[in-house]
mmCIF file of C-alpha atoms and ligand atoms in Angstrom:
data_model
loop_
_atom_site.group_PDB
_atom_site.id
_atom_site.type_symbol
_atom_site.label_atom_id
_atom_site.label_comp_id
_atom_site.label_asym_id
_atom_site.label_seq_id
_atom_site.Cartn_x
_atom_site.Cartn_y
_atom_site.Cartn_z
ATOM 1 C CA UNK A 1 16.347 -25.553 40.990
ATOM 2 C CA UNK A 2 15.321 -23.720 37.894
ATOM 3 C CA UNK A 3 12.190 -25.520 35.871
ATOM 4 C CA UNK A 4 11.277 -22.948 33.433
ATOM 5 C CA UNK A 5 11.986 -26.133 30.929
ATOM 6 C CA UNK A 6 9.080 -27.432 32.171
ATOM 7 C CA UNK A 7 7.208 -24.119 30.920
ATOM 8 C CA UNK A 8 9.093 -23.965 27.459
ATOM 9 C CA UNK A 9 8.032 -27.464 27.236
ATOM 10 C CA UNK A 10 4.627 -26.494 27.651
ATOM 11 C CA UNK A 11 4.187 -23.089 26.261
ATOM 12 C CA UNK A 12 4.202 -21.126 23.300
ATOM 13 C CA UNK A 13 6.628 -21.313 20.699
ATOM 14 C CA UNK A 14 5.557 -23.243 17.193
ATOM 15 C CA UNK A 15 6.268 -27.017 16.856
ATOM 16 C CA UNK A 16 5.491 -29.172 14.031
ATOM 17 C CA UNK A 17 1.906 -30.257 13.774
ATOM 18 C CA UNK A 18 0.165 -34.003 14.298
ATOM 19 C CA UNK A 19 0.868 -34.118 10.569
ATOM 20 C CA UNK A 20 4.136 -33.209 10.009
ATOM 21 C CA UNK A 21 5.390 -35.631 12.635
ATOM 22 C CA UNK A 22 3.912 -38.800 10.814
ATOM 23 C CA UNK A 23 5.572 -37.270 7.636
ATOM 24 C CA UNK A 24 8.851 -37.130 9.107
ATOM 25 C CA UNK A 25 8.473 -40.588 10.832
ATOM 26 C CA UNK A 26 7.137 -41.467 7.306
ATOM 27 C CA UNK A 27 10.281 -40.461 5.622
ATOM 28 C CA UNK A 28 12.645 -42.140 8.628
ATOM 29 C CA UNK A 29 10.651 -45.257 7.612
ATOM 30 C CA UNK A 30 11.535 -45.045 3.617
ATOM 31 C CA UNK A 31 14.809 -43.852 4.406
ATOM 32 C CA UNK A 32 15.804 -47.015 6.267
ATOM 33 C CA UNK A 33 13.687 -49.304 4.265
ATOM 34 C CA UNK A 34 14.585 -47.564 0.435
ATOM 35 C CA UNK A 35 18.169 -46.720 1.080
ATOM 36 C CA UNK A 36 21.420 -48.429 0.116
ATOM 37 C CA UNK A 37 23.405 -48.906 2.780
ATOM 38 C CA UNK A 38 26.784 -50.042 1.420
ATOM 39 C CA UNK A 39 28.477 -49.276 4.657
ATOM 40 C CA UNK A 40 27.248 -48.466 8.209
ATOM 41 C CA UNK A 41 28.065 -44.856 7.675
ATOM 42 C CA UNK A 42 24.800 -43.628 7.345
ATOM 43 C CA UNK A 43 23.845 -44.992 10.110
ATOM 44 C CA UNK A 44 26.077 -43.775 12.519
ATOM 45 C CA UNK A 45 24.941 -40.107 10.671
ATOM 46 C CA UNK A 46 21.328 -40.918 11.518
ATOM 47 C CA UNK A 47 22.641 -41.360 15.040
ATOM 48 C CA UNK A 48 24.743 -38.698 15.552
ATOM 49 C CA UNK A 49 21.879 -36.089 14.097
ATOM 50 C CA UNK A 50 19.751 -37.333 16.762
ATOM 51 C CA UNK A 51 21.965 -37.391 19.819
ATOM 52 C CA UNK A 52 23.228 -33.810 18.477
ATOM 53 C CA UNK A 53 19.691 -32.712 18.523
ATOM 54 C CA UNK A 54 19.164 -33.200 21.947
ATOM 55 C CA UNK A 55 22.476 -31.395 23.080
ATOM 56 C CA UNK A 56 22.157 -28.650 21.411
ATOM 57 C CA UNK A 57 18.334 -28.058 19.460
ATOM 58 C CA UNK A 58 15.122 -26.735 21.196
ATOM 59 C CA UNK A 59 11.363 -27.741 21.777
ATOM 60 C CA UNK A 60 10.179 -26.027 18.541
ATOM 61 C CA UNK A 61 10.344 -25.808 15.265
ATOM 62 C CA UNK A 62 13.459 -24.329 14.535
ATOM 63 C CA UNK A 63 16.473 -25.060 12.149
ATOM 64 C CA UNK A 64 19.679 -26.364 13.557
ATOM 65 C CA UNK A 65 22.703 -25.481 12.116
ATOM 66 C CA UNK A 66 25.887 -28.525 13.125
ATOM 67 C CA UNK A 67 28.783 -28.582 11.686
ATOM 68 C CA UNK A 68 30.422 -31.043 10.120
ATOM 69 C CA UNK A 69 33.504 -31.420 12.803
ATOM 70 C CA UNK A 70 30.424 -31.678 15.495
ATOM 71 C CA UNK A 71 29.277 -34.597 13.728
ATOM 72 C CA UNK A 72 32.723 -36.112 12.798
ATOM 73 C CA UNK A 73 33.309 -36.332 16.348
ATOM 74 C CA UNK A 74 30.279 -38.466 17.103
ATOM 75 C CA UNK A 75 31.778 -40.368 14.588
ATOM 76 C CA UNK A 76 34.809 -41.303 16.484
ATOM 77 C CA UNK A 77 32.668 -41.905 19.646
ATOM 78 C CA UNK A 78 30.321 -43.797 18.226
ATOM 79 C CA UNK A 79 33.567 -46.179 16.393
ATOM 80 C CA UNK A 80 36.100 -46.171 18.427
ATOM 81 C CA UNK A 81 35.565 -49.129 20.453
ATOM 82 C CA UNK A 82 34.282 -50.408 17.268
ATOM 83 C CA UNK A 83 37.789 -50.199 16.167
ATOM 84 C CA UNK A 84 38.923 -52.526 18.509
ATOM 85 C CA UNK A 85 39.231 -56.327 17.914
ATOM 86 C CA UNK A 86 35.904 -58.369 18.838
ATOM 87 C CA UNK A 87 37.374 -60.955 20.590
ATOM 88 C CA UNK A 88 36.435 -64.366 19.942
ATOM 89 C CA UNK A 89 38.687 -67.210 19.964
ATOM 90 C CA UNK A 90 38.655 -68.146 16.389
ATOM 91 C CA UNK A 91 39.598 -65.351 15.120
ATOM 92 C CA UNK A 92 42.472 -65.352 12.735
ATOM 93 C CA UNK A 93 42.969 -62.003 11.486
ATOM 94 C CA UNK A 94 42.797 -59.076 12.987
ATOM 95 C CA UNK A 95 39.470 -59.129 14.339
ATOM 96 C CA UNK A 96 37.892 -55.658 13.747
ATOM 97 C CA UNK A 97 34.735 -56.219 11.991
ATOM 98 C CA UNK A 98 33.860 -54.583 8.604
ATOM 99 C CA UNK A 99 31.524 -52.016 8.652
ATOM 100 C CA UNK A 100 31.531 -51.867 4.853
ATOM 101 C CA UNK A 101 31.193 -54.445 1.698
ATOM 102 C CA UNK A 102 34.632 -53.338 -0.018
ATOM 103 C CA UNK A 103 37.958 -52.828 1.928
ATOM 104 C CA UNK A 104 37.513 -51.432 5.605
ATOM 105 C CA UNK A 105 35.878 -48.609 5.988
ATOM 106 C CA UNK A 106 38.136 -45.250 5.821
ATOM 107 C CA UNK A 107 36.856 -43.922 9.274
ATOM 108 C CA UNK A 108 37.748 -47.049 11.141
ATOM 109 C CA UNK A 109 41.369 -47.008 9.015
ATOM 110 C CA UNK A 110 41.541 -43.627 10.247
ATOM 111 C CA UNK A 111 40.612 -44.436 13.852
ATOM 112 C CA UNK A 112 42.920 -47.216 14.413
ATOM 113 C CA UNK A 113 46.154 -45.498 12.822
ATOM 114 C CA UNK A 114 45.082 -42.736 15.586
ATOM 115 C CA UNK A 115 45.280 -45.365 18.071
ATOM 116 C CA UNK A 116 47.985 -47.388 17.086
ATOM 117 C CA UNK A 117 50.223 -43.758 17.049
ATOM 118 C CA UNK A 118 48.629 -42.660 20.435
ATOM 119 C CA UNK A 119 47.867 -44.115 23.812
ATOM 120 C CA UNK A 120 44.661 -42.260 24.409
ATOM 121 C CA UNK A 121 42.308 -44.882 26.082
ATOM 122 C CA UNK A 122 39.179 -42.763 24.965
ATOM 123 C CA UNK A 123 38.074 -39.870 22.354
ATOM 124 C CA UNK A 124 37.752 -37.950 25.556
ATOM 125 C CA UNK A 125 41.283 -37.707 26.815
ATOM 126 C CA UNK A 126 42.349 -37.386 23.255
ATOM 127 C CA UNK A 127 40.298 -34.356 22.933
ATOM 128 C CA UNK A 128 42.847 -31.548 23.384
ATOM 129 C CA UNK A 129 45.570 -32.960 21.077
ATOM 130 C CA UNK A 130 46.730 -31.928 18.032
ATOM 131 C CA UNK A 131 46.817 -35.559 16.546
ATOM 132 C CA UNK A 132 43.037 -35.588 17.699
ATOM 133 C CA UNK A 133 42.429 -32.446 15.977
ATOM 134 C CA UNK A 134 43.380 -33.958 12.227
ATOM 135 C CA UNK A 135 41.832 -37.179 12.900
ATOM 136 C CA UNK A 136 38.794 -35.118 13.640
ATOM 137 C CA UNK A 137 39.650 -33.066 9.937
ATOM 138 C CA UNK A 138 40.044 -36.704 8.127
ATOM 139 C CA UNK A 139 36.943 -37.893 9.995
ATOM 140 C CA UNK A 140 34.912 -34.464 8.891
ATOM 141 C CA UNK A 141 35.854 -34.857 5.164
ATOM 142 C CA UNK A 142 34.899 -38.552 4.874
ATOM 143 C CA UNK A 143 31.659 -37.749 6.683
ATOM 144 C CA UNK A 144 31.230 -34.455 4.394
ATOM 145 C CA UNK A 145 31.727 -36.865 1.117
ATOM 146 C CA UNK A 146 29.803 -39.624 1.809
ATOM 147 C CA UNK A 147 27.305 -40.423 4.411
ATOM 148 C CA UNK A 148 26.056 -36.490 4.321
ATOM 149 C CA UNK A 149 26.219 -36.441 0.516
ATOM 150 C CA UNK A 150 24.390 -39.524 0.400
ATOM 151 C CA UNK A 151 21.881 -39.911 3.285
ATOM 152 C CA UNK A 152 19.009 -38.029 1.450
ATOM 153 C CA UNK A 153 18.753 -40.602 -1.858
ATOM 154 C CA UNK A 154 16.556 -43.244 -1.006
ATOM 155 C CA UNK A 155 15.239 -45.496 -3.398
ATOM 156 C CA UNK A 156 16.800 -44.242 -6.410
ATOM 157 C CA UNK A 157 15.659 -40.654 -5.785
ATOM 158 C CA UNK A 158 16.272 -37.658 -3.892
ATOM 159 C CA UNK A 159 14.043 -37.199 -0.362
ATOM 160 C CA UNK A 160 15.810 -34.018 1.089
ATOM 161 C CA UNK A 161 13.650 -33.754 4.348
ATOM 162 C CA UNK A 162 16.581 -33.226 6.797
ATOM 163 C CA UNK A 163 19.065 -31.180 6.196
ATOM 164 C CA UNK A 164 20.683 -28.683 3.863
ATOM 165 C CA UNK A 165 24.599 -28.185 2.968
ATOM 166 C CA UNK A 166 26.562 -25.974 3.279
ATOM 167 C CA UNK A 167 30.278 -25.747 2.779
ATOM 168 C CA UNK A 168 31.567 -26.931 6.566
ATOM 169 C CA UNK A 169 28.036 -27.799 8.153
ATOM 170 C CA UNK A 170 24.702 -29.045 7.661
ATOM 171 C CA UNK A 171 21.164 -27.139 8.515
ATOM 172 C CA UNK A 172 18.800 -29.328 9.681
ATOM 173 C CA UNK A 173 15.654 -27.920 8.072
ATOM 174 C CA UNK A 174 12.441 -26.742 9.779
ATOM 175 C CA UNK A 175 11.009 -28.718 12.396
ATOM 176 C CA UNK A 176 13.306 -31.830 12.180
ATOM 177 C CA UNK A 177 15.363 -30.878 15.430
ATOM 178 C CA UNK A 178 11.878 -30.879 17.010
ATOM 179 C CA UNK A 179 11.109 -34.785 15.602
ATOM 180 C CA UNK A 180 14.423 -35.939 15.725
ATOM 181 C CA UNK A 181 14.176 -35.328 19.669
ATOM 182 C CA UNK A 182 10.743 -36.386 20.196
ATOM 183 C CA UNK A 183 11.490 -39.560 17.878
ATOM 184 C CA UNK A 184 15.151 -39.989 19.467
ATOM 185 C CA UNK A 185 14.216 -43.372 20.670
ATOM 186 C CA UNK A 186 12.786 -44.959 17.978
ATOM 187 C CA UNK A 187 15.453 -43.298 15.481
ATOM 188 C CA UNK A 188 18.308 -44.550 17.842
ATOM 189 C CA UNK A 189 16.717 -48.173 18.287
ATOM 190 C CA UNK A 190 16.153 -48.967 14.340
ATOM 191 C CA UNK A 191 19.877 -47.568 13.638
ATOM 192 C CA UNK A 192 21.377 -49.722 15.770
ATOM 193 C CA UNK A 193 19.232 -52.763 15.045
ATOM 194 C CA UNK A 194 20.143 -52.604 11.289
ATOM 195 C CA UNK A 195 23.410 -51.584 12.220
ATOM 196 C CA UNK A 196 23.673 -54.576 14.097
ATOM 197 C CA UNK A 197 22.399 -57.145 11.102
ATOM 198 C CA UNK A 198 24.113 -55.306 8.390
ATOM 199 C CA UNK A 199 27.587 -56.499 10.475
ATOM 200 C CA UNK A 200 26.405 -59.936 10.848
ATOM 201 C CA UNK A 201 25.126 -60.650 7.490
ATOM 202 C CA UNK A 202 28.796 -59.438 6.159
ATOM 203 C CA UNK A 203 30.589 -62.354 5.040
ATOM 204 C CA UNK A 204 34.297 -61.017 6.091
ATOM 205 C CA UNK A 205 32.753 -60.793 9.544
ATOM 206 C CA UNK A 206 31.691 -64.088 9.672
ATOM 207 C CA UNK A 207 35.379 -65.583 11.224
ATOM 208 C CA UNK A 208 35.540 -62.606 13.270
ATOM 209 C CA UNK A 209 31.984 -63.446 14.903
ATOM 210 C CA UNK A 210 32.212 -66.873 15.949
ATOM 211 C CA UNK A 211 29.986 -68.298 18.307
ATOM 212 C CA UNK A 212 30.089 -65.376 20.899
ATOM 213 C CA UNK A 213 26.028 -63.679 20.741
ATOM 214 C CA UNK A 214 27.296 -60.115 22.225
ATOM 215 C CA UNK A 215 27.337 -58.173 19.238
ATOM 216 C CA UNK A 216 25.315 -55.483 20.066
ATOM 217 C CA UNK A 217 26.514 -54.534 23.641
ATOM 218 C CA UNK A 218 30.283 -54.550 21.847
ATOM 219 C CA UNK A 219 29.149 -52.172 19.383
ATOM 220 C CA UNK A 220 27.255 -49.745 21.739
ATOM 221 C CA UNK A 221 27.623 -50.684 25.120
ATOM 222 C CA UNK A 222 30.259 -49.568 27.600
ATOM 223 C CA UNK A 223 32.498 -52.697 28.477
ATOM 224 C CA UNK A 224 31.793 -54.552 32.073
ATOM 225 C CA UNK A 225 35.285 -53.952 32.600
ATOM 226 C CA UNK A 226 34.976 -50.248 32.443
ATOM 227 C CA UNK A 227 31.611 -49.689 34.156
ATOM 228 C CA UNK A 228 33.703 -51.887 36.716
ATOM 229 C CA UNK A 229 36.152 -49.322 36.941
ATOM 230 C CA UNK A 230 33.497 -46.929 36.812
ATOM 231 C CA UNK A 231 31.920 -48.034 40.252
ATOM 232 C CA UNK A 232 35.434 -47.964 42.175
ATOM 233 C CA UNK A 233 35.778 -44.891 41.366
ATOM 234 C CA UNK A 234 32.490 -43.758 42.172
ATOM 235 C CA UNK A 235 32.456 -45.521 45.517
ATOM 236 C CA UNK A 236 35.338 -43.048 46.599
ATOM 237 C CA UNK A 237 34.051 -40.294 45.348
ATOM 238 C CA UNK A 238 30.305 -40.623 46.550
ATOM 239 C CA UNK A 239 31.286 -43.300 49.581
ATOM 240 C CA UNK A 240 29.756 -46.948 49.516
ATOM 241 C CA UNK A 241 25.702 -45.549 49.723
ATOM 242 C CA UNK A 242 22.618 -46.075 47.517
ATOM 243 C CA UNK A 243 22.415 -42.858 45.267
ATOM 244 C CA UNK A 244 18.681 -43.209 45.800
ATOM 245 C CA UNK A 245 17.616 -44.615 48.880
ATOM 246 C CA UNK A 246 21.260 -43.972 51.137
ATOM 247 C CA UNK A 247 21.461 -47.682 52.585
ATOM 248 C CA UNK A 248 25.415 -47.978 53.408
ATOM 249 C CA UNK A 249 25.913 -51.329 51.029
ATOM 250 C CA UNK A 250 29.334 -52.438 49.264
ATOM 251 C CA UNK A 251 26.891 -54.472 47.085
ATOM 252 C CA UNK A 252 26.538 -51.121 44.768
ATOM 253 C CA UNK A 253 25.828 -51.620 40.698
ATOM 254 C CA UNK A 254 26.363 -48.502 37.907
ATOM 255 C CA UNK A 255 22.674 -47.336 37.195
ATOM 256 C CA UNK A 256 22.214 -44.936 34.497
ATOM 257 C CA UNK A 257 20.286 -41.917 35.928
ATOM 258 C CA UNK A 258 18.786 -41.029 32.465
ATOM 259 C CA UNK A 259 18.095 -44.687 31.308
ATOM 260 C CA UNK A 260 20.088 -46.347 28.692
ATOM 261 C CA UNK A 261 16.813 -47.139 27.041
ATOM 262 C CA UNK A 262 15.981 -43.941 26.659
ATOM 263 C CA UNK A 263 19.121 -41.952 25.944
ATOM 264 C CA UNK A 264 21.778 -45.208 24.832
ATOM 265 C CA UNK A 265 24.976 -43.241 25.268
ATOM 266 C CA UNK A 266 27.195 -43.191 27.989
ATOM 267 C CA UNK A 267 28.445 -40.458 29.722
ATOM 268 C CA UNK A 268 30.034 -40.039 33.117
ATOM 269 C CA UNK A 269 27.752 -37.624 34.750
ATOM 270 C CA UNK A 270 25.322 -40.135 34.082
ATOM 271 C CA UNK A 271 26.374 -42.475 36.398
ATOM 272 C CA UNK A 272 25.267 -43.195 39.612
ATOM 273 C CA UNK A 273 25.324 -45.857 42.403
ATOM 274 C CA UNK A 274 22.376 -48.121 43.049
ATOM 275 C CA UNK A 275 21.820 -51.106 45.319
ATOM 276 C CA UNK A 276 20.404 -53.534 43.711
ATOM 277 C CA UNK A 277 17.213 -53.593 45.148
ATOM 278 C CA UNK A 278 16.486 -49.644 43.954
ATOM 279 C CA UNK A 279 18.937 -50.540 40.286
ATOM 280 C CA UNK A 280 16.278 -53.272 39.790
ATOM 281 C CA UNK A 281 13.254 -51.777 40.405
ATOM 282 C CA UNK A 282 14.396 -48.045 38.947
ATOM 283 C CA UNK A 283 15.181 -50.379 35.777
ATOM 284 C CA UNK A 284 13.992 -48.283 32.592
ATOM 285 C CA UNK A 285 12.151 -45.393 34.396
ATOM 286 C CA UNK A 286 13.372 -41.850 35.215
ATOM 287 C CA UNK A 287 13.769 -40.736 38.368
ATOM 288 C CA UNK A 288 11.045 -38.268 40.461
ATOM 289 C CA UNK A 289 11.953 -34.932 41.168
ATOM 290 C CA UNK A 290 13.050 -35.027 44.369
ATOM 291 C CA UNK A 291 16.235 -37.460 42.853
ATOM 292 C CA UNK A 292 16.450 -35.500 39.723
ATOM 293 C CA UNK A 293 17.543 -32.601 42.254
ATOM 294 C CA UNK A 294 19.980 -34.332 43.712
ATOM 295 C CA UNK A 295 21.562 -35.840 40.972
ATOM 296 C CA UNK A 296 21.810 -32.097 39.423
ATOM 297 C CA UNK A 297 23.231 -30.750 42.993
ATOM 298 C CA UNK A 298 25.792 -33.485 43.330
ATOM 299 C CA UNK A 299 26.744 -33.828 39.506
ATOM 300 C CA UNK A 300 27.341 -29.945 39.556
ATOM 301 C CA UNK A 301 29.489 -29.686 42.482
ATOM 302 C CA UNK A 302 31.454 -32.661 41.576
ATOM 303 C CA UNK A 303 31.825 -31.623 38.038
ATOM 304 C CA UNK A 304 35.743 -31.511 37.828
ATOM 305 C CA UNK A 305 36.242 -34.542 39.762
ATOM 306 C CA UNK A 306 33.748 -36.637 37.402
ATOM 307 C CA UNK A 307 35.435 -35.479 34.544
ATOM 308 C CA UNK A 308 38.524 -36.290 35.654
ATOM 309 C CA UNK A 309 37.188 -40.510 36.241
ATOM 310 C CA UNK A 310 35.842 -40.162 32.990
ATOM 311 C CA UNK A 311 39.449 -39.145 31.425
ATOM 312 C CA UNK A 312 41.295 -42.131 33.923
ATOM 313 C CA UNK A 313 38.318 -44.696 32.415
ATOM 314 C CA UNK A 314 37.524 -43.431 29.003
ATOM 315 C CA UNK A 315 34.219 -42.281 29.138
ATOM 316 C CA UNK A 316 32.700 -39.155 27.840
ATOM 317 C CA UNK A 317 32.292 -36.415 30.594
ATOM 318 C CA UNK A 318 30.480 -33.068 29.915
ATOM 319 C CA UNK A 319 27.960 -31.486 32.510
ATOM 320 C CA UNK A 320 26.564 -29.101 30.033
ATOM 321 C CA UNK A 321 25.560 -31.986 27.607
ATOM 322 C CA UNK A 322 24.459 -34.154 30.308
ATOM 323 C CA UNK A 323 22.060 -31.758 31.580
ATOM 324 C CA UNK A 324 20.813 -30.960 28.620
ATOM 325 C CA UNK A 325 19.788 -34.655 28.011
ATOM 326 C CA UNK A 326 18.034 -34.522 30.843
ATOM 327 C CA UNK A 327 16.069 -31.438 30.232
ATOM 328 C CA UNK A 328 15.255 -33.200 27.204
ATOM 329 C CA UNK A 329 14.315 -36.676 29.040
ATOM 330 C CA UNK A 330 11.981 -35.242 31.438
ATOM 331 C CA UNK A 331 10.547 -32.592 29.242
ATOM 332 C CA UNK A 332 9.462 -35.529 26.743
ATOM 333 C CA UNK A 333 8.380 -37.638 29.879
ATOM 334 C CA UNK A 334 6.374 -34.659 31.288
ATOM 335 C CA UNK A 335 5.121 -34.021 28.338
ATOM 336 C CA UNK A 336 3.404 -37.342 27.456
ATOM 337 C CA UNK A 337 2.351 -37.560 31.346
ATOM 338 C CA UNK A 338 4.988 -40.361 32.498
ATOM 339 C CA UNK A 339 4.840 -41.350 35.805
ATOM 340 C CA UNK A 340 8.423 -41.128 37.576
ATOM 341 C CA UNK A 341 10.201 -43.896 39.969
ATOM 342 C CA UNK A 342 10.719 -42.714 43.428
ATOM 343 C CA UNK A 343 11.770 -45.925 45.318
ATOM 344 C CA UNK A 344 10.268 -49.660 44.791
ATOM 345 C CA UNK A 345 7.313 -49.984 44.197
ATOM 346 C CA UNK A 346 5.885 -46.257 44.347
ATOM 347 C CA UNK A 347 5.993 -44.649 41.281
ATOM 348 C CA UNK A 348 3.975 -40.864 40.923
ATOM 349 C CA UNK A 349 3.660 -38.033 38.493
ATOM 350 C CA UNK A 350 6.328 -35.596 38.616
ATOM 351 C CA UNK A 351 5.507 -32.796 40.745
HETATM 352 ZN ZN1 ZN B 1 18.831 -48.223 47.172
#
């Protein structure tokens, strides 16, 4: 395998300095602390710029140019389950929660009349529809009016430090790629945190939530049912072995290759099957290099086929993205001198 990545982490093109990292982080911090936050738009924005960042911006200090359909379909990703009843058994009305203080929020409006007119079980297999299409066009303008237009006034002023507009897209500005992907992690965790309380403290949401204490994997968490779906599929394709150590076991579990914890979205090339004795022990770590090259090998020649589980079970499948999540994964991990999980109990540095 190719691991120039490992040089371009290393080597010479311009990054933001020690400084202008703890200014950025600075201005995440007022940002979330300052801003009003009438709906959880902003941050699913905050989100999306940071996932986006990793698929598609470099290790230096360069702008990023995304464009505003790019962004509206994170949006529909990142509600779509959302859209969904929360089931609890008190509920009385519909049961999708409200994501903002007035009337439901347009997006999730927009989202449901999508699904309620089509049988697409996922954004995914939706993709290559026309219906899909304008949904994405409602989704963009929404975005485009509010949560982009928005974002950058925090307490009472403007702080533009991320991005500029322009008429269709957004450039993020000079060195913000570079933190948003070094700070992905901490970004992702505080969005979904508040995220998480801002639907709880909403009154309307109150009958909705009941008793039930599984907010948070609802929101962002694939369903047990599909990861369930997810392994029987998996099984045939890959046959009932440990990705990472081979024992022949029916007993397998979904592990994420690139850990949830680090990256917290799910897609299907992601996926791989772990006894439970490696699943347990791998837990939040990345993988050593000799795995890492076989999850590339085997995710690459099985491309077509894991897209097509990912269409039958609704997950997001792209090989392109999910490599280039985990260039970015073990770049950062290199990088800051991780050590990497090989089986249990031996962990070692990369090489
Ligand atoms: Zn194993």
């Amino acid at each position: 395998m190719d691991y120039s990545w490992e040089c371009e982490v290393l080597g010479m093109s311009k990054i933001p300095s020690a400084e202008e990292q703890l200014d950025f982080l600075t201005k995440v911090q007022r940002l979330f602390n300052e801003s009003d936050f009438s709906s959880t738009y902003k941050y699913a924005l905050l989100i999306s710029l940071a996932d986006l960042a990793i698929e598609l911006g470099k290790d230096d200090d360069s702008e990023l140019e995304l464009t505003n359909r790019q962004i509206a379909e994170r949006f529909i990703e990142l509600y779509w389950q959302q859209s969904s009843p929360y089931k609890t058994s008190k509920a009385n009305d519909s049961g999708v929660l409200y994501q903002n203080h007035g009337t439901q929020a347009a997006i999730i409006k927009a989202i449901q009349a999508f699904r309620d007119e089509n049988s697409f079980n996922s954004p995914n297999a939706a993709k290559h529809s026309k219906e899909y299409k304008k949904l994405v066009t409602a989704v963009a303008s929404t975005v485009a009016k509010q949560p982009i237009n928005y974002l950058q006034n925090v307490g009472g002023g403007a702080l533009p430090f991320l991005y500029e507009r322009n008429t269709s897209s957004i450039t993020l500005k000079i060195g913000v790629a570079y933190c948003l992907r070094r700070f992905q992690p901490l970004v992702q965790q505080l969005a979904r945190s508040r995220w998480t309380d801002y639907i709880k403290k909403n009154a309307k949401n109150m009958p909705i939530l009941g008793e039930k204490d599984d907010l948070s994997s609802f929101l962002f968490e694939t369903s047990r049912k599909t990861l369930a779906l997810v392994c029987k599929e998996l099984k045939v394709l890959y046959g009932c072995k440990c990705f990472y150590c081979n024992k022949a076991t029916t007993e397998l579990e979904v592990d994420h290759f690139i850990p949830f914890s680090l990256y917290p979205r799910d897609l299907m090339h992601n996926f791989v099957l772990a006894c439970p004795s490696c699943n347990r022990s791998k837990s939040d770590s990345l993988a050593a290099k000799v795995h890492l090259d076989k999850w590339i090998e085997l995710t690459t020649k099985n491309s077509d086929a894991i897209v097509r589980i990912g269409e039958q079970v609704g997950v997001s499948a792209n090989l392109e993205t999910s490599l280039a999540i985990s260039k970015w994964g073990y770049g950062t991990a290199i990088d800051s001198e991780a050590t990497f999980w090989i089986t249990p109990l031996i962990h070692k540095t990369f090489v």
